[in-house]
Short mmCIF file of C-alpha atoms and ligand atoms in Angstrom, two decimals:
data_model
loop_
_atom_site.label_atom_id
_atom_site.label_comp_id
_atom_site.label_asym_id
_atom_site.label_seq_id
_atom_site.Cartn_x
_atom_site.Cartn_y
_atom_site.Cartn_z
CA MET A 140 94.23 51.31 -133.52
CA ALA A 141 97.84 51.73 -132.29
CA LYS A 142 98.42 50.52 -128.75
CA GLU A 143 99.49 53.15 -126.21
CA LYS A 144 103.18 52.70 -125.29
CA LYS A 145 103.60 51.94 -121.60
CA THR A 146 106.16 54.11 -119.79
CA ASP A 147 107.40 54.61 -116.19
CA GLU A 148 104.19 56.23 -115.09
CA HIS A 149 102.13 53.16 -116.00
CA PHE A 150 103.88 50.81 -113.60
CA PHE A 151 103.70 50.47 -109.84
CA GLY A 152 106.41 47.85 -109.50
CA PHE A 153 105.37 45.13 -111.99
CA GLU A 154 101.71 46.06 -111.72
CA GLU A 155 100.19 48.14 -114.47
CA VAL A 156 98.28 51.22 -113.24
CA SER A 157 95.91 53.52 -115.08
CA SER A 158 97.73 56.84 -114.72
CA ALA A 159 100.64 58.77 -113.23
CA GLU A 160 98.30 59.96 -110.48
CA ALA A 161 97.32 56.39 -109.64
CA LYS A 162 101.00 55.45 -109.34
CA MET A 163 101.66 58.51 -107.16
CA GLY A 164 98.86 57.50 -104.77
CA ARG A 165 100.20 53.95 -104.47
CA VAL A 166 103.78 55.17 -103.89
CA ARG A 167 102.49 57.55 -101.25
CA SER A 168 100.84 54.69 -99.33
CA VAL A 169 104.04 52.64 -99.50
CA PHE A 170 106.11 55.38 -97.88
CA GLU A 171 103.42 56.22 -95.34
CA SER A 172 103.53 52.59 -94.37
CA VAL A 173 107.33 52.18 -94.28
CA ALA A 174 108.25 55.56 -92.70
CA GLY A 175 108.34 54.29 -89.09
CA ASN A 176 110.68 51.38 -89.89
CA TYR A 177 112.57 53.09 -92.66
CA ASP A 178 115.99 53.35 -91.00
CA ILE A 179 116.16 49.91 -89.51
CA MET A 180 114.91 48.31 -92.73
CA ASN A 181 117.52 50.18 -94.80
CA ASP A 182 120.25 48.89 -92.53
CA LEU A 183 118.90 45.34 -92.57
CA MET A 184 118.26 45.16 -96.31
CA SER A 185 121.61 46.57 -97.34
CA GLY A 186 123.70 45.23 -94.44
CA GLY A 187 124.45 48.86 -93.56
CA MET A 188 125.87 49.49 -97.04
CA HIS A 189 123.43 52.31 -97.83
CA ARG A 190 125.47 54.43 -95.40
CA LEU A 191 128.65 53.81 -97.43
CA TRP A 192 126.89 54.51 -100.74
CA LYS A 193 125.58 57.81 -99.36
CA ARG A 194 129.03 58.82 -98.09
CA ARG A 195 130.50 57.95 -101.47
CA LEU A 196 127.91 60.19 -103.12
CA ILE A 197 129.00 63.09 -100.92
CA ARG A 198 132.65 62.46 -101.77
CA LEU A 199 131.81 62.54 -105.49
CA ILE A 200 129.95 65.83 -105.06
CA ARG A 201 132.91 67.47 -103.30
CA PRO A 202 130.62 70.02 -101.59
CA ARG A 203 131.96 73.42 -100.68
CA PRO A 204 130.85 75.80 -97.92
CA GLY A 205 127.98 78.09 -98.83
CA MET A 206 126.61 75.85 -101.59
CA GLU A 207 122.82 76.07 -102.03
CA CYS A 208 121.79 72.40 -101.91
CA LEU A 209 118.46 70.71 -102.53
CA ASP A 210 117.92 67.07 -101.62
CA VAL A 211 114.79 65.83 -103.39
CA ALA A 212 112.87 62.79 -102.11
CA GLY A 213 115.05 63.45 -99.09
CA GLY A 214 112.64 61.82 -96.64
CA THR A 215 114.59 60.90 -93.59
CA GLY A 216 117.36 63.45 -94.14
CA ASP A 217 120.35 61.11 -94.60
CA ILE A 218 121.82 63.02 -97.54
CA ALA A 219 120.90 66.41 -96.10
CA PHE A 220 122.73 65.74 -92.82
CA LEU A 221 125.86 64.69 -94.70
CA LEU A 222 125.63 67.76 -96.95
CA HIS A 223 125.13 69.98 -93.91
CA ASP A 224 128.30 68.61 -92.28
CA ALA A 225 130.24 69.09 -95.50
CA THR A 226 129.10 72.65 -96.28
CA LYS A 227 128.53 74.32 -92.90
CA ASP A 228 130.43 77.51 -92.10
CA LYS A 229 132.25 78.25 -88.86
CA ASN A 230 128.94 79.14 -87.19
CA GLY A 231 127.49 75.76 -88.14
CA ASN A 232 125.19 77.23 -90.81
CA SER A 233 124.54 75.73 -94.23
CA LYS A 234 122.03 76.22 -97.06
CA ILE A 235 120.34 72.84 -97.30
CA THR A 236 116.74 72.22 -98.30
CA VAL A 237 115.09 68.82 -98.03
CA SER A 238 112.05 68.21 -100.16
CA ASP A 239 109.77 65.16 -100.23
CA ILE A 240 106.23 64.50 -101.43
CA ASN A 241 105.39 62.57 -98.28
CA PRO A 242 104.79 64.37 -94.95
CA ALA A 243 105.26 61.09 -93.04
CA MET A 244 108.81 60.73 -94.39
CA LEU A 245 109.57 64.41 -93.75
CA GLU A 246 108.40 63.97 -90.19
CA VAL A 247 110.87 61.15 -89.60
CA GLY A 248 113.64 63.36 -90.99
CA GLN A 249 112.62 66.33 -88.85
CA GLN A 250 112.57 64.18 -85.76
CA ARG A 251 116.07 62.99 -86.55
CA ALA A 252 117.16 66.61 -87.14
CA ILE A 253 115.86 67.51 -83.66
CA ASP A 254 117.85 64.61 -82.17
CA ARG A 255 120.99 65.98 -83.85
CA GLY A 256 120.30 69.58 -82.82
CA LEU A 257 119.82 70.56 -86.47
CA MET A 258 116.11 71.35 -86.66
CA ASN A 259 116.56 75.05 -87.44
CA LYS A 260 119.55 74.50 -89.68
CA LEU A 261 117.72 72.78 -92.55
CA GLN A 262 114.62 73.73 -94.56
CA TRP A 263 111.94 71.01 -94.91
CA VAL A 264 109.55 71.47 -97.81
CA GLU A 265 106.76 69.21 -99.00
CA GLY A 266 106.88 68.94 -102.78
CA ASN A 267 106.59 66.72 -105.81
CA ALA A 268 109.83 66.19 -107.74
CA GLU A 269 107.85 66.67 -110.97
CA GLN A 270 106.89 70.21 -110.05
CA LEU A 271 109.01 71.55 -107.22
CA PRO A 272 107.88 74.60 -105.25
CA PHE A 273 111.13 76.50 -105.92
CA ALA A 274 112.14 79.35 -108.22
CA ASP A 275 114.15 78.85 -111.41
CA ASN A 276 117.96 78.89 -111.06
CA ALA A 277 117.81 78.62 -107.27
CA PHE A 278 120.31 75.85 -106.38
CA ASP A 279 123.93 74.89 -106.99
CA LEU A 280 123.27 71.25 -106.26
CA TYR A 281 120.36 68.84 -106.72
CA THR A 282 120.58 65.38 -105.17
CA ILE A 283 118.04 62.57 -105.30
CA ALA A 284 118.88 59.31 -103.54
CA PHE A 285 116.75 56.22 -104.08
CA GLY A 286 113.95 58.59 -105.05
CA LEU A 287 113.85 58.90 -108.83
CA ARG A 288 112.45 55.41 -109.39
CA ASN A 289 109.45 56.29 -107.22
CA VAL A 290 108.56 59.37 -109.23
CA SER A 291 105.75 58.77 -111.73
CA ARG A 292 107.14 60.85 -114.60
CA ILE A 293 110.94 60.69 -114.52
CA ASP A 294 111.25 63.00 -117.54
CA LYS A 295 109.23 65.70 -115.79
CA ALA A 296 111.39 65.39 -112.66
CA LEU A 297 114.57 65.71 -114.71
CA ALA A 298 113.20 68.76 -116.51
CA ASP A 299 112.27 70.36 -113.19
CA ALA A 300 115.73 69.63 -111.79
CA TYR A 301 117.19 71.49 -114.75
CA ARG A 302 114.81 74.40 -114.16
CA ILE A 303 115.68 74.92 -110.51
CA LEU A 304 119.45 74.46 -110.93
CA LYS A 305 121.57 77.55 -111.54
CA PRO A 306 123.61 77.60 -114.74
CA GLY A 307 126.58 75.35 -113.94
CA GLY A 308 124.62 73.70 -111.10
CA ARG A 309 125.00 69.94 -110.74
CA PHE A 310 122.57 67.01 -110.56
CA PHE A 311 123.41 63.78 -108.69
CA CYS A 312 121.19 60.72 -108.65
CA LEU A 313 121.97 57.78 -106.36
CA GLU A 314 119.87 54.84 -107.47
CA PHE A 315 119.83 51.08 -107.97
CA SER A 316 120.32 49.98 -111.53
CA LYS A 317 120.90 46.89 -113.63
CA PRO A 318 123.67 44.48 -112.57
CA VAL A 319 126.28 44.32 -115.30
CA THR A 320 127.30 40.65 -114.97
CA SER A 321 124.90 37.73 -115.20
CA LEU A 322 126.37 35.98 -112.15
CA PHE A 323 125.84 39.05 -110.01
CA ARG A 324 122.34 39.48 -111.46
CA LYS A 325 121.39 35.94 -110.43
CA ALA A 326 122.64 36.41 -106.88
CA TYR A 327 121.02 39.84 -106.69
CA ASP A 328 117.66 38.52 -107.96
CA LEU A 329 117.76 35.64 -105.52
CA TYR A 330 118.51 37.95 -102.62
CA SER A 331 116.14 40.76 -103.47
CA PHE A 332 113.07 38.75 -104.50
CA ASN A 333 113.34 36.41 -101.51
CA VAL A 334 115.13 38.06 -98.61
CA ILE A 335 113.82 41.63 -98.88
CA PRO A 336 110.06 40.83 -98.93
CA PHE A 337 110.72 38.29 -96.13
CA LEU A 338 112.43 40.96 -94.00
CA GLY A 339 109.58 43.36 -94.79
CA GLU A 340 107.08 40.81 -93.52
CA LYS A 341 108.97 39.79 -90.39
CA VAL A 342 110.36 43.15 -89.27
CA ALA A 343 107.90 45.73 -90.59
CA ASN A 344 104.87 43.45 -90.94
CA ASP A 345 104.52 44.75 -94.49
CA ARG A 346 105.60 42.34 -97.22
CA GLU A 347 103.82 44.20 -100.03
CA SER A 348 105.67 47.50 -99.67
CA TYR A 349 109.01 45.74 -99.81
CA GLN A 350 107.90 43.65 -102.76
CA TYR A 351 107.13 46.96 -104.50
CA LEU A 352 110.59 48.34 -103.63
CA VAL A 353 112.27 45.35 -105.28
CA GLU A 354 110.01 45.47 -108.34
CA SER A 355 110.46 49.23 -108.74
CA ILE A 356 114.22 48.69 -109.06
CA ARG A 357 113.63 46.25 -111.93
CA GLN A 358 111.31 48.72 -113.66
CA PHE A 359 113.74 51.62 -113.38
CA PRO A 360 115.54 52.51 -116.64
CA ASP A 361 118.98 50.91 -117.00
CA GLN A 362 122.17 52.99 -116.91
CA LYS A 363 122.21 53.85 -120.64
CA THR A 364 118.49 54.67 -120.84
CA LEU A 365 118.67 56.95 -117.82
CA GLN A 366 121.75 58.64 -119.23
CA LYS A 367 119.78 59.35 -122.44
CA LYS A 368 116.84 60.77 -120.49
CA MET A 369 119.20 63.05 -118.60
N1 SAM B 479 116.48 59.87 -100.01
C1 SAM B 479 116.14 59.09 -98.85
C2 SAM B 479 117.20 58.06 -98.59
O1 SAM B 479 118.08 57.91 -99.43
O2 SAM B 479 117.16 57.38 -97.55
C3 SAM B 479 114.73 58.48 -98.98
C4 SAM B 479 114.55 57.52 -100.13
S1 SAM B 479 113.01 56.67 -100.10
C5 SAM B 479 113.45 55.10 -100.76
C6 SAM B 479 112.14 57.39 -101.42
C7 SAM B 479 111.50 58.73 -101.10
O3 SAM B 479 110.96 59.27 -102.31
C8 SAM B 479 110.36 58.67 -100.12
O4 SAM B 479 110.63 59.52 -99.04
C9 SAM B 479 109.14 59.15 -100.92
O5 SAM B 479 108.19 59.85 -100.17
C10 SAM B 479 109.81 60.03 -101.96
N2 SAM B 479 109.03 60.28 -103.17
C11 SAM B 479 108.29 59.40 -103.88
N3 SAM B 479 107.72 60.02 -104.94
C12 SAM B 479 108.12 61.32 -104.90
C13 SAM B 479 107.87 62.45 -105.73
N4 SAM B 479 107.10 62.38 -106.81
N5 SAM B 479 108.45 63.62 -105.37
C14 SAM B 479 109.24 63.73 -104.28
N6 SAM B 479 109.50 62.69 -103.46
C15 SAM B 479 108.96 61.49 -103.77
#
């Protein structure tokens, strides 16, 4: 009998899981567990660089006022706040929706929106990237930052992005990928397999979740493969 080919949905980090639903449940627990320390851990793990990467993403998008934007897996709102600033009109209004599968992550984002006086400016919607609760052709822009690798069925998420984007709408994915030089790969492996789980243990008291984050990056399709999927 032919062996079933293992794809994204069969791996939670390096661990094999029985189904897409099983992976989804495990990913959910990771983000429930990391939500409270999410910001500080992002800053520590990346040395603050995630802020620069996110700003670079916004520069590449070149947002314009009035754009209907959807940030998927938008959790803590980082991308949404930047998009809001870049697209708001003279009354401070924008058309930004944040969607995430995990209510704990959305809660962190909403709390941050309150702190910035933006609570009523953004829409917060619980939803799975594989089957978003939005109409066809609804958005000009779809962003997903450090989210796609956590989705069980990447192909389904990409198909749903296409469905909800208007004709001519644009899709932007910010994600870790494969280092292109072997020297950089060695340094990167050394850092991520040792330092990140260590920080997870010491700062967030949760080594396992951060071990998963590192492994999920290794399991994510490389640049060419993702390009093909898209
Ligand atoms: N985009 C934010 C950022 O850049 O800081 C959060 C990224 S965080 C690493 C990954 C997010 O993906 C989490 O908030 C998690 O709940 C969300 N997520 C995981 N699986 C998802 C799915 N199937 N659909 C939507 N969001 C998902």
